[in-house]
Amino acid sequence: MEVVRRYEGNPILTPEQVPYDCTAVYNPAAVKFDGRYILLFRVQRKDARSVLALAESEDGIRFTPREGFAMVPSQEEPFRTYEEYGIEDPRITRIDDTYFITYAAYSRFGCLVGIAKTQDFERFERVCLASEPDNRNAVLFPKRFGGLYARLDRPSYPGKPPSIWISFSPDLVHWGGSRCLLMPEEYRWDSFKVGPSVPPIETPEGWLCIYHGVFMTMNGAVYRQGVFMLDLEDPCKVLGRYEGWIMAPKEPYEFIGYVPNVVFCCGAVEEEDGTLKLYYGAADQCICLATARLEELVSLCISGGS
Ligand code: BMA
């Protein structure tokens, strides 16, 4: 039996089901707010630039998209300059009573990390631009460490394999203490790039981190999902990494789309019974759902083997 099981009614949201002029909806952040499930997802418009929209659900399966977009590129500086080509791939982390949204801001300078916040999912406020280019896939930890906020992200430097780093901040604006935590493994499914997928999930054994790994083939990149674990007290310490993937493209909706061969997860909701609902973009085209037992993902990280 597979550890990650796809919902048989996938996809759960397609570009045809949303009230926007767009070519694709994908890579959703997910959270439970006020008893309802919320997806904040990427909408690719007809100029191939992206904005973010929101959909809500009572059961985590049937989502109703809201009219109008939740977040579009800001008209206020300095955001305006660095978001001119769009905003992409959001993640949501609740810290105290605020929901922070990390996203990729795209401009002529490349891609960097933006942070916004909301308390009600009605009004969204920019916090800061939190990196230089090229950096994306930032996820915030829901807790502070010695009073400092922490994040994982995926900076990249020409000629070096894009890897997962950790950084710390007293105020979410100024970041430092950066360390590399996870690099691509040579000639493995995650040999070309690795990047954070969903915000770290606290478990008794450590922070469960779901990440994406990319393999380059003659036919382009294949995006899969894997897991590793960080120490609860000292998140710079990697406790384990599962050598296989937990999810790879295999269904028609993951093979056929704007970018084939992609499963890309940005959001997960933990249920009281220990089930994780994983929301992911399939083939950069539509939004899908899969479930997994949190404890099974944790034991993969600890055992390490595939
Ligand atoms: C990454 C990002 C993601 C996308 C993925 C697969 O570099 O652009 O938004 O889902 O590629 O195309």
PDB file of C-alpha atoms and ligand atoms in Angstrom:
ATOM      1  CA  MET A   1       0.000   0.000   0.000  1.00  0.00           C
ATOM      2  CA  GLU A   2       1.332   3.401  -0.911  1.00  0.00           C
ATOM      3  CA  VAL A   3       2.117   5.867   1.864  1.00  0.00           C
ATOM      4  CA  VAL A   4       0.580   8.733  -0.110  1.00  0.00           C
ATOM      5  CA  ARG A   5      -2.865   7.958  -1.504  1.00  0.00           C
ATOM      6  CA  ARG A   6      -4.481  10.118  -4.146  1.00  0.00           C
ATOM      7  CA  TYR A   7      -8.092  11.202  -3.865  1.00  0.00           C
ATOM      8  CA  GLU A   8     -10.018   9.241  -6.492  1.00  0.00           C
ATOM      9  CA  GLY A   9     -11.967  12.344  -7.555  1.00  0.00           C
ATOM     10  CA  ASN A  10      -8.822  14.275  -8.574  1.00  0.00           C
ATOM     11  CA  PRO A  11      -8.368  16.948  -9.787  1.00  0.00           C
ATOM     12  CA  ILE A  12     -10.300  18.940  -7.192  1.00  0.00           C
ATOM     13  CA  LEU A  13      -9.926  22.324  -8.932  1.00  0.00           C
ATOM     14  CA  THR A  14      -9.274  23.061 -12.610  1.00  0.00           C
ATOM     15  CA  PRO A  15      -9.001  26.282 -14.639  1.00  0.00           C
ATOM     16  CA  GLU A  16     -12.476  25.553 -16.060  1.00  0.00           C
ATOM     17  CA  GLN A  17     -13.979  25.623 -12.546  1.00  0.00           C
ATOM     18  CA  VAL A  18     -12.767  29.072 -11.516  1.00  0.00           C
ATOM     19  CA  PRO A  19     -14.313  32.435 -12.377  1.00  0.00           C
ATOM     20  CA  TYR A  20     -11.050  33.894 -13.718  1.00  0.00           C
ATOM     21  CA  ASP A  21      -9.634  34.336 -17.181  1.00  0.00           C
ATOM     22  CA  CYS A  22      -6.708  31.936 -16.820  1.00  0.00           C
ATOM     23  CA  THR A  23      -4.865  28.984 -18.280  1.00  0.00           C
ATOM     24  CA  ALA A  24      -3.906  27.090 -15.101  1.00  0.00           C
ATOM     25  CA  VAL A  25      -4.563  26.902 -11.348  1.00  0.00           C
ATOM     26  CA  TYR A  26      -1.945  25.115  -9.248  1.00  0.00           C
ATOM     27  CA  ASN A  27       0.535  24.985  -6.339  1.00  0.00           C
ATOM     28  CA  PRO A  28      -1.889  25.807  -3.493  1.00  0.00           C
ATOM     29  CA  ALA A  29      -1.070  26.771   0.081  1.00  0.00           C
ATOM     30  CA  ALA A  30      -3.537  25.154   2.488  1.00  0.00           C
ATOM     31  CA  VAL A  31      -4.786  25.905   5.976  1.00  0.00           C
ATOM     32  CA  LYS A  32      -7.761  25.266   8.226  1.00  0.00           C
ATOM     33  CA  PHE A  33      -9.246  28.558   9.385  1.00  0.00           C
ATOM     34  CA  ASP A  34     -12.428  29.021  11.395  1.00  0.00           C
ATOM     35  CA  GLY A  35     -13.395  25.379  10.776  1.00  0.00           C
ATOM     36  CA  ARG A  36     -13.086  25.741   7.001  1.00  0.00           C
ATOM     37  CA  TYR A  37     -10.358  24.659   4.613  1.00  0.00           C
ATOM     38  CA  ILE A  38      -8.717  27.419   2.640  1.00  0.00           C
ATOM     39  CA  LEU A  39      -6.574  27.075  -0.451  1.00  0.00           C
ATOM     40  CA  LEU A  40      -4.548  30.046  -1.638  1.00  0.00           C
ATOM     41  CA  PHE A  41      -3.404  29.082  -5.094  1.00  0.00           C
ATOM     42  CA  ARG A  42      -1.514  30.275  -8.104  1.00  0.00           C
ATOM     43  CA  VAL A  43      -3.555  31.416 -11.087  1.00  0.00           C
ATOM     44  CA  GLN A  44      -1.649  31.671 -14.329  1.00  0.00           C
ATOM     45  CA  ARG A  45      -3.216  34.344 -16.481  1.00  0.00           C
ATOM     46  CA  LYS A  46      -3.248  34.476 -20.242  1.00  0.00           C
ATOM     47  CA  ASP A  47      -0.001  36.470 -20.325  1.00  0.00           C
ATOM     48  CA  ALA A  48       1.699  33.583 -18.389  1.00  0.00           C
ATOM     49  CA  ARG A  49       2.082  35.796 -15.303  1.00  0.00           C
ATOM     50  CA  SER A  50       0.591  34.703 -12.009  1.00  0.00           C
ATOM     51  CA  VAL A  51      -1.626  36.078  -9.236  1.00  0.00           C
ATOM     52  CA  LEU A  52      -3.093  34.361  -6.147  1.00  0.00           C
ATOM     53  CA  ALA A  53      -6.708  33.386  -5.574  1.00  0.00           C
ATOM     54  CA  LEU A  54      -8.578  31.767  -2.726  1.00  0.00           C
ATOM     55  CA  ALA A  55     -11.042  28.885  -2.510  1.00  0.00           C
ATOM     56  CA  GLU A  56     -12.932  27.598   0.536  1.00  0.00           C
ATOM     57  CA  SER A  57     -14.382  24.266   1.557  1.00  0.00           C
ATOM     58  CA  GLU A  58     -16.300  22.620   4.376  1.00  0.00           C
ATOM     59  CA  ASP A  59     -14.900  19.129   3.772  1.00  0.00           C
ATOM     60  CA  GLY A  60     -11.428  19.773   2.322  1.00  0.00           C
ATOM     61  CA  ILE A  61     -12.471  18.225  -0.988  1.00  0.00           C
ATOM     62  CA  ARG A  62     -15.103  20.391  -2.695  1.00  0.00           C
ATOM     63  CA  PHE A  63     -13.748  23.921  -2.964  1.00  0.00           C
ATOM     64  CA  THR A  64     -15.584  27.064  -3.986  1.00  0.00           C
ATOM     65  CA  PRO A  65     -13.361  29.756  -5.465  1.00  0.00           C
ATOM     66  CA  ARG A  66     -14.014  33.341  -4.416  1.00  0.00           C
ATOM     67  CA  GLU A  67     -14.831  36.009  -6.955  1.00  0.00           C
ATOM     68  CA  GLY A  68     -11.827  38.248  -7.565  1.00  0.00           C
ATOM     69  CA  PHE A  69      -8.203  37.631  -6.670  1.00  0.00           C
ATOM     70  CA  ALA A  70      -6.837  37.509  -3.122  1.00  0.00           C
ATOM     71  CA  MET A  71      -3.391  38.913  -3.973  1.00  0.00           C
ATOM     72  CA  VAL A  72      -2.072  40.538  -7.136  1.00  0.00           C
ATOM     73  CA  PRO A  73       1.318  42.198  -7.698  1.00  0.00           C
ATOM     74  CA  SER A  74       1.529  45.204  -5.399  1.00  0.00           C
ATOM     75  CA  GLN A  75       1.374  48.753  -6.742  1.00  0.00           C
ATOM     76  CA  GLU A  76       3.351  50.057  -3.760  1.00  0.00           C
ATOM     77  CA  GLU A  77       7.114  50.302  -3.695  1.00  0.00           C
ATOM     78  CA  PRO A  78       9.338  48.474  -3.113  1.00  0.00           C
ATOM     79  CA  PHE A  79       7.031  45.551  -3.897  1.00  0.00           C
ATOM     80  CA  ARG A  80       5.867  46.977  -7.221  1.00  0.00           C
ATOM     81  CA  THR A  81       9.360  46.767  -8.713  1.00  0.00           C
ATOM     82  CA  TYR A  82       9.990  43.198  -7.576  1.00  0.00           C
ATOM     83  CA  GLU A  83       6.552  41.747  -8.298  1.00  0.00           C
ATOM     84  CA  GLU A  84       6.110  43.196 -11.774  1.00  0.00           C
ATOM     85  CA  TYR A  85       6.068  39.751 -13.475  1.00  0.00           C
ATOM     86  CA  GLY A  86       3.783  38.179 -10.909  1.00  0.00           C
ATOM     87  CA  ILE A  87       3.538  36.355  -7.592  1.00  0.00           C
ATOM     88  CA  GLU A  88       3.696  32.577  -7.354  1.00  0.00           C
ATOM     89  CA  ASP A  89       3.618  29.442  -5.222  1.00  0.00           C
ATOM     90  CA  PRO A  90       2.333  30.650  -1.821  1.00  0.00           C
ATOM     91  CA  ARG A  91       2.764  28.865   1.514  1.00  0.00           C
ATOM     92  CA  ILE A  92       0.858  29.695   4.716  1.00  0.00           C
ATOM     93  CA  THR A  93       2.121  29.403   8.300  1.00  0.00           C
ATOM     94  CA  ARG A  94       0.142  30.374  11.377  1.00  0.00           C
ATOM     95  CA  ILE A  95       2.283  32.073  14.033  1.00  0.00           C
ATOM     96  CA  ASP A  96       0.236  33.073  17.070  1.00  0.00           C
ATOM     97  CA  ASP A  97      -2.919  34.637  15.586  1.00  0.00           C
ATOM     98  CA  THR A  98      -1.442  35.755  12.310  1.00  0.00           C
ATOM     99  CA  TYR A  99      -1.262  33.789   9.087  1.00  0.00           C
ATOM    100  CA  PHE A 100       1.926  34.552   7.192  1.00  0.00           C
ATOM    101  CA  ILE A 101       2.113  33.980   3.476  1.00  0.00           C
ATOM    102  CA  THR A 102       5.453  33.418   1.812  1.00  0.00           C
ATOM    103  CA  TYR A 103       5.492  33.637  -1.981  1.00  0.00           C
ATOM    104  CA  ALA A 104       7.815  33.959  -4.944  1.00  0.00           C
ATOM    105  CA  ALA A 105       8.005  37.511  -6.325  1.00  0.00           C
ATOM    106  CA  TYR A 106       9.032  37.622  -9.964  1.00  0.00           C
ATOM    107  CA  SER A 107      10.580  40.569 -11.799  1.00  0.00           C
ATOM    108  CA  ARG A 108      13.293  41.545 -14.276  1.00  0.00           C
ATOM    109  CA  PHE A 109      15.764  40.832 -11.461  1.00  0.00           C
ATOM    110  CA  GLY A 110      14.690  37.197 -11.114  1.00  0.00           C
ATOM    111  CA  CYS A 111      12.830  35.613  -8.292  1.00  0.00           C
ATOM    112  CA  LEU A 112      12.887  36.429  -4.593  1.00  0.00           C
ATOM    113  CA  VAL A 113      10.970  35.708  -1.405  1.00  0.00           C
ATOM    114  CA  GLY A 114       8.032  37.911  -0.412  1.00  0.00           C
ATOM    115  CA  ILE A 115       6.183  37.780   2.914  1.00  0.00           C
ATOM    116  CA  ALA A 116       2.609  38.963   3.493  1.00  0.00           C
ATOM    117  CA  LYS A 117       0.161  38.457   6.343  1.00  0.00           C
ATOM    118  CA  THR A 118      -3.529  38.197   7.109  1.00  0.00           C
ATOM    119  CA  GLN A 119      -5.714  37.572  10.118  1.00  0.00           C
ATOM    120  CA  ASP A 120      -8.990  36.956   8.351  1.00  0.00           C
ATOM    121  CA  PHE A 121      -8.200  35.894   4.768  1.00  0.00           C
ATOM    122  CA  GLU A 122     -10.089  38.982   3.617  1.00  0.00           C
ATOM    123  CA  ARG A 123      -7.342  41.609   3.868  1.00  0.00           C
ATOM    124  CA  PHE A 124      -3.749  40.793   2.975  1.00  0.00           C
ATOM    125  CA  GLU A 125      -0.895  43.066   3.944  1.00  0.00           C
ATOM    126  CA  ARG A 126       2.692  42.967   2.656  1.00  0.00           C
ATOM    127  CA  VAL A 127       5.362  42.453   5.359  1.00  0.00           C
ATOM    128  CA  CYS A 128       8.587  42.647   3.357  1.00  0.00           C
ATOM    129  CA  LEU A 129      10.716  41.357   0.545  1.00  0.00           C
ATOM    130  CA  ALA A 130      12.890  38.915   2.419  1.00  0.00           C
ATOM    131  CA  SER A 131      15.724  37.851   0.123  1.00  0.00           C
ATOM    132  CA  GLU A 132      17.850  38.685  -2.849  1.00  0.00           C
ATOM    133  CA  PRO A 133      17.365  36.798  -6.114  1.00  0.00           C
ATOM    134  CA  ASP A 134      17.504  33.924  -6.833  1.00  0.00           C
ATOM    135  CA  ASN A 135      15.488  32.491  -3.983  1.00  0.00           C
ATOM    136  CA  ARG A 136      12.015  30.943  -3.683  1.00  0.00           C
ATOM    137  CA  ASN A 137      10.014  28.175  -1.963  1.00  0.00           C
ATOM    138  CA  ALA A 138      10.368  29.825   1.460  1.00  0.00           C
ATOM    139  CA  VAL A 139       8.386  28.202   4.293  1.00  0.00           C
ATOM    140  CA  LEU A 140       8.157  29.613   7.815  1.00  0.00           C
ATOM    141  CA  PHE A 141       8.261  27.459  10.949  1.00  0.00           C
ATOM    142  CA  PRO A 142       5.168  27.933  13.128  1.00  0.00           C
ATOM    143  CA  LYS A 143       7.384  28.362  16.227  1.00  0.00           C
ATOM    144  CA  ARG A 144      10.289  30.570  17.222  1.00  0.00           C
ATOM    145  CA  PHE A 145      13.697  29.264  18.315  1.00  0.00           C
ATOM    146  CA  GLY A 146      15.294  31.267  21.113  1.00  0.00           C
ATOM    147  CA  GLY A 147      12.972  34.127  20.180  1.00  0.00           C
ATOM    148  CA  LEU A 148      13.876  33.987  16.490  1.00  0.00           C
ATOM    149  CA  TYR A 149      11.593  33.200  13.577  1.00  0.00           C
ATOM    150  CA  ALA A 150      12.970  30.548  11.246  1.00  0.00           C
ATOM    151  CA  ARG A 151      12.480  29.687   7.621  1.00  0.00           C
ATOM    152  CA  LEU A 152      13.592  27.154   5.039  1.00  0.00           C
ATOM    153  CA  ASP A 153      14.130  28.299   1.495  1.00  0.00           C
ATOM    154  CA  ARG A 154      15.878  27.442  -1.729  1.00  0.00           C
ATOM    155  CA  PRO A 155      18.484  29.991  -2.752  1.00  0.00           C
ATOM    156  CA  SER A 156      20.418  29.191  -5.889  1.00  0.00           C
ATOM    157  CA  TYR A 157      23.793  30.207  -7.154  1.00  0.00           C
ATOM    158  CA  PRO A 158      24.973  29.703 -10.755  1.00  0.00           C
ATOM    159  CA  GLY A 159      26.805  26.416 -11.178  1.00  0.00           C
ATOM    160  CA  LYS A 160      25.835  25.066  -7.747  1.00  0.00           C
ATOM    161  CA  PRO A 161      22.958  22.656  -7.108  1.00  0.00           C
ATOM    162  CA  PRO A 162      19.875  24.494  -5.734  1.00  0.00           C
ATOM    163  CA  SER A 163      19.587  23.336  -2.103  1.00  0.00           C
ATOM    164  CA  ILE A 164      17.526  23.804   1.075  1.00  0.00           C
ATOM    165  CA  TRP A 165      18.787  26.387   3.580  1.00  0.00           C
ATOM    166  CA  ILE A 166      17.627  27.570   6.978  1.00  0.00           C
ATOM    167  CA  SER A 167      17.756  31.205   8.224  1.00  0.00           C
ATOM    168  CA  PHE A 168      16.635  33.061  11.348  1.00  0.00           C
ATOM    169  CA  SER A 169      15.128  36.479  12.041  1.00  0.00           C
ATOM    170  CA  PRO A 170      14.084  38.557  15.049  1.00  0.00           C
ATOM    171  CA  ASP A 171      11.327  40.348  13.086  1.00  0.00           C
ATOM    172  CA  LEU A 172      10.687  38.428   9.796  1.00  0.00           C
ATOM    173  CA  VAL A 173      12.419  41.280   7.952  1.00  0.00           C
ATOM    174  CA  HIS A 174      16.121  40.876   8.770  1.00  0.00           C
ATOM    175  CA  TRP A 175      17.469  37.366   8.166  1.00  0.00           C
ATOM    176  CA  GLY A 176      20.757  35.658   9.017  1.00  0.00           C
ATOM    177  CA  GLY A 177      22.412  32.662  10.630  1.00  0.00           C
ATOM    178  CA  SER A 178      21.983  30.848   7.299  1.00  0.00           C
ATOM    179  CA  ARG A 179      23.071  27.210   6.940  1.00  0.00           C
ATOM    180  CA  CYS A 180      22.679  24.642   4.191  1.00  0.00           C
ATOM    181  CA  LEU A 181      20.568  21.686   5.391  1.00  0.00           C
ATOM    182  CA  LEU A 182      19.929  19.511   2.368  1.00  0.00           C
ATOM    183  CA  MET A 183      21.597  19.205  -1.032  1.00  0.00           C
ATOM    184  CA  PRO A 184      20.618  17.188  -4.095  1.00  0.00           C
ATOM    185  CA  GLU A 185      21.913  13.595  -4.021  1.00  0.00           C
ATOM    186  CA  GLU A 186      23.954  12.669  -7.034  1.00  0.00           C
ATOM    187  CA  TYR A 187      22.185  10.461  -9.580  1.00  0.00           C
ATOM    188  CA  ARG A 188      19.087  10.023  -7.518  1.00  0.00           C
ATOM    189  CA  TRP A 189      15.475  11.194  -8.010  1.00  0.00           C
ATOM    190  CA  ASP A 190      16.409  14.451  -6.246  1.00  0.00           C
ATOM    191  CA  SER A 191      19.736  15.045  -8.028  1.00  0.00           C
ATOM    192  CA  PHE A 192      19.038  18.272  -9.909  1.00  0.00           C
ATOM    193  CA  LYS A 193      17.387  20.529  -7.280  1.00  0.00           C
ATOM    194  CA  VAL A 194      15.775  20.262  -3.866  1.00  0.00           C
ATOM    195  CA  GLY A 195      13.414  22.832  -2.342  1.00  0.00           C
ATOM    196  CA  PRO A 196      10.982  23.074   0.590  1.00  0.00           C
ATOM    197  CA  SER A 197       7.377  22.129  -0.213  1.00  0.00           C
ATOM    198  CA  VAL A 198       5.135  22.688   2.835  1.00  0.00           C
ATOM    199  CA  PRO A 199       5.865  24.514   6.113  1.00  0.00           C
ATOM    200  CA  PRO A 200       7.556  22.181   8.655  1.00  0.00           C
ATOM    201  CA  ILE A 201       5.078  20.054  10.626  1.00  0.00           C
ATOM    202  CA  GLU A 202       5.732  19.528  14.340  1.00  0.00           C
ATOM    203  CA  THR A 203       5.694  15.892  15.482  1.00  0.00           C
ATOM    204  CA  PRO A 204       6.971  14.323  18.736  1.00  0.00           C
ATOM    205  CA  GLU A 205      10.010  12.980  16.824  1.00  0.00           C
ATOM    206  CA  GLY A 206      10.967  16.226  15.105  1.00  0.00           C
ATOM    207  CA  TRP A 207       9.956  18.670  12.364  1.00  0.00           C
ATOM    208  CA  LEU A 208       8.628  16.706   9.427  1.00  0.00           C
ATOM    209  CA  CYS A 209       9.631  18.484   6.223  1.00  0.00           C
ATOM    210  CA  ILE A 210       8.138  17.640   2.859  1.00  0.00           C
ATOM    211  CA  TYR A 211      10.336  18.747  -0.026  1.00  0.00           C
ATOM    212  CA  HIS A 212      10.438  18.597  -3.791  1.00  0.00           C
ATOM    213  CA  GLY A 213      13.250  16.938  -5.658  1.00  0.00           C
ATOM    214  CA  VAL A 214      13.919  17.366  -9.350  1.00  0.00           C
ATOM    215  CA  PHE A 215      15.521  14.891 -11.750  1.00  0.00           C
ATOM    216  CA  MET A 216      16.580  15.983 -15.226  1.00  0.00           C
ATOM    217  CA  THR A 217      15.780  13.619 -18.078  1.00  0.00           C
ATOM    218  CA  MET A 218      16.221  13.834 -21.861  1.00  0.00           C
ATOM    219  CA  ASN A 219      12.595  14.929 -21.875  1.00  0.00           C
ATOM    220  CA  GLY A 220      12.870  17.654 -19.231  1.00  0.00           C
ATOM    221  CA  ALA A 221      12.515  17.850 -15.457  1.00  0.00           C
ATOM    222  CA  VAL A 222      10.513  15.429 -13.286  1.00  0.00           C
ATOM    223  CA  TYR A 223       9.205  16.916 -10.005  1.00  0.00           C
ATOM    224  CA  ARG A 224       8.643  14.502  -7.107  1.00  0.00           C
ATOM    225  CA  GLN A 225       8.062  14.858  -3.344  1.00  0.00           C
ATOM    226  CA  GLY A 226      10.202  13.485  -0.509  1.00  0.00           C
ATOM    227  CA  VAL A 227      10.584  13.813   3.276  1.00  0.00           C
ATOM    228  CA  PHE A 228      13.254  14.637   5.837  1.00  0.00           C
ATOM    229  CA  MET A 229      13.220  15.430   9.525  1.00  0.00           C
ATOM    230  CA  LEU A 230      14.766  18.205  11.630  1.00  0.00           C
ATOM    231  CA  ASP A 231      15.465  18.278  15.344  1.00  0.00           C
ATOM    232  CA  LEU A 232      12.670  19.901  17.374  1.00  0.00           C
ATOM    233  CA  GLU A 233      14.946  22.102  19.483  1.00  0.00           C
ATOM    234  CA  ASP A 234      17.724  22.693  16.963  1.00  0.00           C
ATOM    235  CA  PRO A 235      16.261  22.795  13.447  1.00  0.00           C
ATOM    236  CA  CYS A 236      19.773  23.094  11.958  1.00  0.00           C
ATOM    237  CA  LYS A 237      20.178  19.380  12.772  1.00  0.00           C
ATOM    238  CA  VAL A 238      18.925  16.936  10.110  1.00  0.00           C
ATOM    239  CA  LEU A 239      17.755  13.781  11.914  1.00  0.00           C
ATOM    240  CA  GLY A 240      16.922  11.734   8.848  1.00  0.00           C
ATOM    241  CA  ARG A 241      16.054  11.771   5.175  1.00  0.00           C
ATOM    242  CA  TYR A 242      14.090   9.154   3.297  1.00  0.00           C
ATOM    243  CA  GLU A 243      16.073   8.098   0.253  1.00  0.00           C
ATOM    244  CA  GLY A 244      13.065   7.378  -1.939  1.00  0.00           C
ATOM    245  CA  TRP A 245      10.250   9.670  -2.996  1.00  0.00           C
ATOM    246  CA  ILE A 246       6.833   9.641  -1.359  1.00  0.00           C
ATOM    247  CA  MET A 247       5.068  10.839  -4.471  1.00  0.00           C
ATOM    248  CA  ALA A 248       5.948  10.900  -8.168  1.00  0.00           C
ATOM    249  CA  PRO A 249       3.873  11.747 -11.246  1.00  0.00           C
ATOM    250  CA  LYS A 250       1.844   8.715 -12.316  1.00  0.00           C
ATOM    251  CA  GLU A 251      -1.713   9.785 -13.137  1.00  0.00           C
ATOM    252  CA  PRO A 252      -2.752  11.268 -16.503  1.00  0.00           C
ATOM    253  CA  TYR A 253      -3.442  14.661 -14.872  1.00  0.00           C
ATOM    254  CA  GLU A 254       0.161  14.682 -13.585  1.00  0.00           C
ATOM    255  CA  PHE A 255       1.602  13.783 -17.005  1.00  0.00           C
ATOM    256  CA  ILE A 256      -0.474  16.089 -19.168  1.00  0.00           C
ATOM    257  CA  GLY A 257      -0.664  19.823 -18.602  1.00  0.00           C
ATOM    258  CA  TYR A 258       1.261  23.053 -18.920  1.00  0.00           C
ATOM    259  CA  VAL A 259       4.428  21.351 -17.606  1.00  0.00           C
ATOM    260  CA  PRO A 260       4.248  17.542 -17.757  1.00  0.00           C
ATOM    261  CA  ASN A 261       5.669  15.251 -15.050  1.00  0.00           C
ATOM    262  CA  VAL A 262       5.104  17.528 -12.082  1.00  0.00           C
ATOM    263  CA  VAL A 263       3.650  16.952  -8.619  1.00  0.00           C
ATOM    264  CA  PHE A 264       4.320  20.111  -6.611  1.00  0.00           C
ATOM    265  CA  CYS A 265       3.059  20.397  -3.048  1.00  0.00           C
ATOM    266  CA  CYS A 266       2.797  23.744  -1.218  1.00  0.00           C
ATOM    267  CA  GLY A 267       0.216  23.010   1.481  1.00  0.00           C
ATOM    268  CA  ALA A 268      -0.861  20.326   3.939  1.00  0.00           C
ATOM    269  CA  VAL A 269      -3.561  20.205   6.613  1.00  0.00           C
ATOM    270  CA  GLU A 270      -3.100  17.955   9.623  1.00  0.00           C
ATOM    271  CA  GLU A 271      -6.317  16.326  10.834  1.00  0.00           C
ATOM    272  CA  GLU A 272      -6.984  15.352  14.446  1.00  0.00           C
ATOM    273  CA  ASP A 273      -6.715  11.630  13.613  1.00  0.00           C
ATOM    274  CA  GLY A 274      -3.131  11.995  12.357  1.00  0.00           C
ATOM    275  CA  THR A 275      -4.029  12.106   8.666  1.00  0.00           C
ATOM    276  CA  LEU A 276      -2.371  14.679   6.498  1.00  0.00           C
ATOM    277  CA  LYS A 277      -4.261  16.175   3.582  1.00  0.00           C
ATOM    278  CA  LEU A 278      -1.691  17.102   0.954  1.00  0.00           C
ATOM    279  CA  TYR A 279      -2.724  19.642  -1.655  1.00  0.00           C
ATOM    280  CA  TYR A 280      -0.616  19.823  -4.765  1.00  0.00           C
ATOM    281  CA  GLY A 281      -0.342  21.215  -8.240  1.00  0.00           C
ATOM    282  CA  ALA A 282      -0.407  18.573 -10.990  1.00  0.00           C
ATOM    283  CA  ALA A 283       1.464  19.261 -14.243  1.00  0.00           C
ATOM    284  CA  ASP A 284       1.325  23.012 -13.445  1.00  0.00           C
ATOM    285  CA  GLN A 285      -2.297  22.814 -14.579  1.00  0.00           C
ATOM    286  CA  CYS A 286      -4.750  21.831 -11.854  1.00  0.00           C
ATOM    287  CA  ILE A 287      -5.076  21.237  -8.107  1.00  0.00           C
ATOM    288  CA  CYS A 288      -5.195  17.765  -6.548  1.00  0.00           C
ATOM    289  CA  LEU A 289      -5.519  16.124  -3.145  1.00  0.00           C
ATOM    290  CA  ALA A 290      -3.737  13.157  -1.565  1.00  0.00           C
ATOM    291  CA  THR A 291      -3.633  11.836   2.001  1.00  0.00           C
ATOM    292  CA  ALA A 292      -0.953  10.240   4.152  1.00  0.00           C
ATOM    293  CA  ARG A 293      -0.548   9.143   7.770  1.00  0.00           C
ATOM    294  CA  LEU A 294       1.764  11.568   9.519  1.00  0.00           C
ATOM    295  CA  GLU A 295       3.385   8.773  11.559  1.00  0.00           C
ATOM    296  CA  GLU A 296       4.174   6.808   8.388  1.00  0.00           C
ATOM    297  CA  LEU A 297       5.991   9.775   6.877  1.00  0.00           C
ATOM    298  CA  VAL A 298       7.895  10.236  10.137  1.00  0.00           C
ATOM    299  CA  SER A 299       9.008   6.603  10.206  1.00  0.00           C
ATOM    300  CA  LEU A 300      10.251   6.833   6.611  1.00  0.00           C
ATOM    301  CA  CYS A 301      12.539   9.692   7.671  1.00  0.00           C
ATOM    302  CA  ILE A 302      13.838   7.737  10.643  1.00  0.00           C
ATOM    303  CA  SER A 303      14.372   4.454   8.756  1.00  0.00           C
ATOM    304  CA  GLY A 304      15.910   6.328   5.821  1.00  0.00           C
ATOM    305  CA  GLY A 305      15.806   3.355   3.414  1.00  0.00           C
ATOM    306  CA  SER A 306      13.462   3.001   0.446  1.00  0.00           C
TER     307      SER A 306
HETATM  308  C1  BMA B   1       9.403  25.405 -10.431  1.00  0.00           C
HETATM  309  C2  BMA B   1       8.385  26.492 -10.133  1.00  0.00           C
HETATM  310  C3  BMA B   1       7.046  25.863  -9.797  1.00  0.00           C
HETATM  311  C4  BMA B   1       6.622  24.852 -10.853  1.00  0.00           C
HETATM  312  C5  BMA B   1       7.750  23.869 -11.103  1.00  0.00           C
HETATM  313  C6  BMA B   1       7.427  22.862 -12.202  1.00  0.00           C
HETATM  314  O1  BMA B   1      10.607  25.944 -10.831  1.00  0.00           O
HETATM  315  O2  BMA B   1       8.242  27.331 -11.267  1.00  0.00           O
HETATM  316  O3  BMA B   1       6.091  26.885  -9.731  1.00  0.00           O
HETATM  317  O4  BMA B   1       5.481  24.155 -10.400  1.00  0.00           O
HETATM  318  O5  BMA B   1       8.915  24.572 -11.463  1.00  0.00           O
HETATM  319  O6  BMA B   1       7.264  23.493 -13.449  1.00  0.00           O
END
